[in-house]
Short mmCIF file of C-alpha atoms in Angstrom, two decimals:
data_model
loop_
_atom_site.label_atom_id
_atom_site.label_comp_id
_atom_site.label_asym_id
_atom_site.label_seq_id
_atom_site.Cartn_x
_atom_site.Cartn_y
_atom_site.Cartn_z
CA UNK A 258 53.95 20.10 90.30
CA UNK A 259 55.49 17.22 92.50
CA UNK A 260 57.78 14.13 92.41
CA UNK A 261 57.29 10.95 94.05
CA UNK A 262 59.42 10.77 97.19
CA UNK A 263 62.20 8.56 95.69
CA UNK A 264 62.90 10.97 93.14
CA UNK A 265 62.32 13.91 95.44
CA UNK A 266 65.46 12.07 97.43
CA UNK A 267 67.61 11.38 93.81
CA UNK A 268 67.25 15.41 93.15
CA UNK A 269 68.35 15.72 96.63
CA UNK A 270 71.08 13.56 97.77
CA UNK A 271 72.58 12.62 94.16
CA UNK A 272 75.48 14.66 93.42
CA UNK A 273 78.48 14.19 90.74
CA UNK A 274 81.64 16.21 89.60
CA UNK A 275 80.00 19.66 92.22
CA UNK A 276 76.30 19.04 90.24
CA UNK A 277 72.89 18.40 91.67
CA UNK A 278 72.00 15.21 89.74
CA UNK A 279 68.10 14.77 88.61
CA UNK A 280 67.59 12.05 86.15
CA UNK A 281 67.83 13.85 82.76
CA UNK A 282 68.95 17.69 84.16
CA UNK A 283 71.87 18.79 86.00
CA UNK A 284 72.91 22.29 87.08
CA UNK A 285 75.41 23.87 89.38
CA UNK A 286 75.74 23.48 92.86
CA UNK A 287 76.18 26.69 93.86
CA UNK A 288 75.66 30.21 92.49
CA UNK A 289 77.55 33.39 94.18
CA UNK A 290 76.96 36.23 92.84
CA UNK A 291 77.46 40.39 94.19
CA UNK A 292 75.11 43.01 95.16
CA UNK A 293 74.00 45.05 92.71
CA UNK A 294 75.71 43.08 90.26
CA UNK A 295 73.85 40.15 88.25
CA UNK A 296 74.39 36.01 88.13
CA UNK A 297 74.07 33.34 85.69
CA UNK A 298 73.06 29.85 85.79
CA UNK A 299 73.17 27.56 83.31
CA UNK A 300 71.31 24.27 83.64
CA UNK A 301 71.72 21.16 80.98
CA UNK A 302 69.23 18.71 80.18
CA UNK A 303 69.45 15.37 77.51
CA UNK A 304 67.99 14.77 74.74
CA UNK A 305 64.06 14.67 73.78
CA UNK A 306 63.68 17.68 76.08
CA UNK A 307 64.41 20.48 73.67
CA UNK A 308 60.78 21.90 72.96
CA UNK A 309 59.76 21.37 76.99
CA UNK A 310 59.14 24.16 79.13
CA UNK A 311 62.13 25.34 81.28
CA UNK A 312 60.99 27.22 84.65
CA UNK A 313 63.23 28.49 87.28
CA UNK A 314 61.88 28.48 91.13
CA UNK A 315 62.76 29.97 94.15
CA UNK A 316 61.67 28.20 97.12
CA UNK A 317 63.86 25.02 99.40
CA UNK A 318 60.76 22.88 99.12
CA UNK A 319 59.98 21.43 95.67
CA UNK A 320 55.99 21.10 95.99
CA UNK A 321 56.06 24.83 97.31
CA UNK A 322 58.25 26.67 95.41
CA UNK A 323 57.34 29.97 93.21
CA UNK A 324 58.69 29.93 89.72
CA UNK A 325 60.04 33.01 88.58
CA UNK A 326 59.94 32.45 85.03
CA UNK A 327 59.26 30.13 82.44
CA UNK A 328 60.57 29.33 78.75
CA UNK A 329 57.40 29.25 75.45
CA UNK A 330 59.26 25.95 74.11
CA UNK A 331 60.86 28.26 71.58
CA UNK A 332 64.41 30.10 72.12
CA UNK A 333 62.70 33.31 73.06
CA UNK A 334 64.09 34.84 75.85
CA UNK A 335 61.65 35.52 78.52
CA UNK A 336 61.93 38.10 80.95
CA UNK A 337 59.64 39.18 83.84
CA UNK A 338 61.04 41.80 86.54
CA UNK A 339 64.60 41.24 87.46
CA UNK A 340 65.08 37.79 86.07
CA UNK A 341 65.50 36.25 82.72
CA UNK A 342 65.22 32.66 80.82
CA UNK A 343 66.29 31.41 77.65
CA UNK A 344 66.63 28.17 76.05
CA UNK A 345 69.11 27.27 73.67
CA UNK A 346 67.71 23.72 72.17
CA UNK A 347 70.98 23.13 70.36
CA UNK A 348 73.25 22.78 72.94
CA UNK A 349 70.60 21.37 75.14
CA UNK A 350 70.73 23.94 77.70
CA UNK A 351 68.93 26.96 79.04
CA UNK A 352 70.20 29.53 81.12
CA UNK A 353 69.30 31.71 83.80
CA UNK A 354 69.76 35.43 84.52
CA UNK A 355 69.23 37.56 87.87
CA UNK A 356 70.44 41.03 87.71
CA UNK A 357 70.35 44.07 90.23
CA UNK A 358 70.82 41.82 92.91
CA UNK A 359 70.04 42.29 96.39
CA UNK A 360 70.94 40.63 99.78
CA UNK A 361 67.33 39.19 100.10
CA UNK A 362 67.92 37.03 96.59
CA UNK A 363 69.99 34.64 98.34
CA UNK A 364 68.01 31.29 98.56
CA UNK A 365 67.52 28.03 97.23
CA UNK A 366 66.82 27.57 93.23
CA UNK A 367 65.62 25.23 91.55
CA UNK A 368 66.62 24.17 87.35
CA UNK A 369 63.04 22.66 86.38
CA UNK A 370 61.72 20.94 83.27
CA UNK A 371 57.98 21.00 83.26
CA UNK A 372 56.19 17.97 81.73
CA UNK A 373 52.77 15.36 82.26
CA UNK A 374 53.23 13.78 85.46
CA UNK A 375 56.31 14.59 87.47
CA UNK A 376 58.08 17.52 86.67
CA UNK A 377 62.12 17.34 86.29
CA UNK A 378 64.23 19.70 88.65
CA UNK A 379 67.58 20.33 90.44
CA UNK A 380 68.59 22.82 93.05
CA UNK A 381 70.68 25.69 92.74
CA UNK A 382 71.79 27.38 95.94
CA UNK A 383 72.40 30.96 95.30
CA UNK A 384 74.46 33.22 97.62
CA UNK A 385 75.13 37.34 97.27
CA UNK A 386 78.30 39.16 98.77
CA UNK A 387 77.81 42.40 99.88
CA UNK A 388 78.90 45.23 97.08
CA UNK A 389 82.42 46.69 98.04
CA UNK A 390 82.87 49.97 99.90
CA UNK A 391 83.92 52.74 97.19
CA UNK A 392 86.78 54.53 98.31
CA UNK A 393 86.42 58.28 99.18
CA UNK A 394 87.30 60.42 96.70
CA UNK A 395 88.55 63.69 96.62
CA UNK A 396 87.18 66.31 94.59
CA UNK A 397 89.64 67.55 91.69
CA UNK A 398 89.12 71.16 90.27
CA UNK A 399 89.94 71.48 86.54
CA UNK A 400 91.37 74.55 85.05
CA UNK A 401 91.44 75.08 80.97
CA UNK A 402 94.08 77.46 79.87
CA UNK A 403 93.57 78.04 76.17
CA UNK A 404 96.08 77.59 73.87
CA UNK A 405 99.09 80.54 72.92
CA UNK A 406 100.89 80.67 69.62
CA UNK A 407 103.83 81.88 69.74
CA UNK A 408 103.43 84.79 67.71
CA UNK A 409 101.19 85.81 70.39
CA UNK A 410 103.34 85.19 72.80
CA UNK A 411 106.06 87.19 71.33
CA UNK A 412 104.18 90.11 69.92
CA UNK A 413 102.12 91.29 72.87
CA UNK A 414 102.74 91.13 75.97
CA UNK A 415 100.13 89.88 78.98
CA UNK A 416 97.12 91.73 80.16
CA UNK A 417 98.90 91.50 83.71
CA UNK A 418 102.30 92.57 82.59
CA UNK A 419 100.38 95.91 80.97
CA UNK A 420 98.64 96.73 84.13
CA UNK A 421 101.88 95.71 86.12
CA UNK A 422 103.61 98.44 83.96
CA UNK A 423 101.65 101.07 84.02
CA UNK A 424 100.75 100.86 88.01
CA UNK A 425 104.97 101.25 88.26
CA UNK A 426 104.98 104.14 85.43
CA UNK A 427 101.97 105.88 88.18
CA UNK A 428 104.07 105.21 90.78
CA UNK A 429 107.08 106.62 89.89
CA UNK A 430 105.08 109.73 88.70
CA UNK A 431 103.77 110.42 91.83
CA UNK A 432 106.97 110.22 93.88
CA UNK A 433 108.51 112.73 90.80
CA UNK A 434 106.48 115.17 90.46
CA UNK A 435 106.07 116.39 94.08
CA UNK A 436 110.21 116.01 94.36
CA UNK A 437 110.63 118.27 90.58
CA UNK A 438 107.58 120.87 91.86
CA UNK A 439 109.58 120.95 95.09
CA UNK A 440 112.76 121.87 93.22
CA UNK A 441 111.44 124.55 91.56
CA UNK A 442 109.95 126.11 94.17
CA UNK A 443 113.53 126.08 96.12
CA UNK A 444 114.74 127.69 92.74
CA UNK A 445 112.13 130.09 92.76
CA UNK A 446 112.94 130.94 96.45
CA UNK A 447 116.52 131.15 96.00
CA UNK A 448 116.33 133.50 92.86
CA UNK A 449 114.18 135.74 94.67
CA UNK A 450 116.52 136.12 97.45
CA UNK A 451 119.91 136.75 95.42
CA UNK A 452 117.55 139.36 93.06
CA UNK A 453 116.43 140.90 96.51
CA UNK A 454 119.73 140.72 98.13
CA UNK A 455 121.16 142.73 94.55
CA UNK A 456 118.88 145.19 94.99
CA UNK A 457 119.85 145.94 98.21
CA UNK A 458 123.62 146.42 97.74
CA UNK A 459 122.71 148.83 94.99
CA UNK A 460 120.22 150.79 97.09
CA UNK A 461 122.96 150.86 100.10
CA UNK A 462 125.24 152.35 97.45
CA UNK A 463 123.32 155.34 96.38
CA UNK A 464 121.63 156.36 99.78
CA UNK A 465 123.38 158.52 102.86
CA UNK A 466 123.01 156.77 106.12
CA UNK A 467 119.93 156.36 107.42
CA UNK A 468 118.12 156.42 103.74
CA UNK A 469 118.80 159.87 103.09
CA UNK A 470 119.88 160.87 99.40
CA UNK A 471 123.58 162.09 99.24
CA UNK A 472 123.90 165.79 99.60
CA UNK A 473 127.32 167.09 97.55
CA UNK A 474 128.36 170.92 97.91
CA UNK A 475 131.05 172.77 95.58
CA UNK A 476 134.91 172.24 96.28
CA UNK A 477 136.84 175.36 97.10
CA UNK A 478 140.21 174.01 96.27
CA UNK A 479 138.86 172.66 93.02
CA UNK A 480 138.14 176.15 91.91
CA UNK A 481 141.06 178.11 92.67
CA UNK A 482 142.85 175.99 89.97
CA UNK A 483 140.29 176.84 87.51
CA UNK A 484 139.73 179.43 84.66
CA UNK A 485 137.61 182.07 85.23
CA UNK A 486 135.08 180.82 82.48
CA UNK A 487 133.98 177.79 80.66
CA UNK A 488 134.68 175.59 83.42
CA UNK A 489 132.60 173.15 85.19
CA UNK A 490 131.92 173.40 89.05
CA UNK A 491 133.36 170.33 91.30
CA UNK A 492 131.48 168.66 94.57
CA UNK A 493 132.00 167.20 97.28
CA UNK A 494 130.26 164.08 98.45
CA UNK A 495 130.47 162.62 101.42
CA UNK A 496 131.62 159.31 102.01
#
């Protein structure tokens, strides 16, 4: 493939309305496209080039650049590796795809139409932005609560109000008990004490000093005033 050097200077210099101008193809200037993202070109060519080969090239000399990828002179698409080709005779145009693009893709194109002789071409330059920075994210915890009717909710109550209740209904049983057991037992005491306390007093009543029994002789002036039978003897007791 090569052009004479007056039309290598026409696909060159000749530009119109921001197109590289060949004879019967034009393109676009200039191609930008992101980083990891994916570009199209679209290239236009006249009439009585609809079954022709379309190629696209990478490479800022003509004579020396690689083509990529090249058209069957149907409207097949054609891919091979990252970039694509398809021809849309119709419309008289055929356009170019480069996807997952990288920093390194950024060069000089060229739109070509392969035929006998001198091929037809125009250059595309294609730049590539880098790919933005994502912005950190913070990691977010989801909690699912499942749903509650409201019978439910007003029938029973929670497995942590149940637990709550009866670790109050222990708690209250253990401060009791001890304080009711202690009671009793000062009950207990205090019984014992008046019972012994009884006893006592009745044991002081019936005993001499000292915790003798009471010893209780006859009384002489009792008996003078008596008959001299049938009657019963008197005593005296001390105290």
């Amino acid at each position: 493939m090569w052009l004479p050097q007056l039309d290598l200077m026409r696909v060159i210099s000749a530009k119109s309305q921001g197109y590289s101008i060949a004879t019967q193809i034009t393109g676009p200037t200039t191609v930008n496209g992101l980083e990891r993202g994916s570009l199209t070109v679209q290239c236009v060519y006249r009439s009585g080039w609809e079954t022709y080969l379309k190629w696209w090239c990478r490479g800022a000399i003509w004579y020396d650049c690689k083509i990529l990828v090249k058209t069957t002179g149907s409207e097949q698409e054609v891919k091979r590796d990252r970039v694509s080709i398809k021809d849309n005779q119709k419309n008289r145009t055929f356009t170019v795809t480069m996807e997952d693009l990288m920093k390194t893709d950024a060069d000089t194109y060229w739109c070509g139409i392969e035929k006998t002789g001198n091929d037809l071409g125009v250059t595309v330059q294609v730049t590539i932005d880098p790919a933005p920075t994502p912005a950190p994210t913070t990691p977010t915890s989801t909690t699912f609560t499942a749903p509650v009717t409201q019978e439910e909710t007003s029938s029973s109550p929670t497995l942590t109000g149940h637990h709550l209740d009866n670790r109050h209904k222990l708690l209250k049983l253990s401060v009791l008990l001890p304080l009711i057991f202690t009671i009793l037992l000062l009950l207990s005491v205090a019984a014992s004490l008046l019972a012994w306390r009884m006893m006592k007093r009745q044991q002081k009543g019936t005993a001499a000093p000292g915790g003798r029994p009471l010893l209780c002789r006859p009384d002489p002036a009792a008996g003078r005033n008596l008959p001299a039978k049938g009657y019963h003897e008197a005593f005296l007791c001390p105290g």
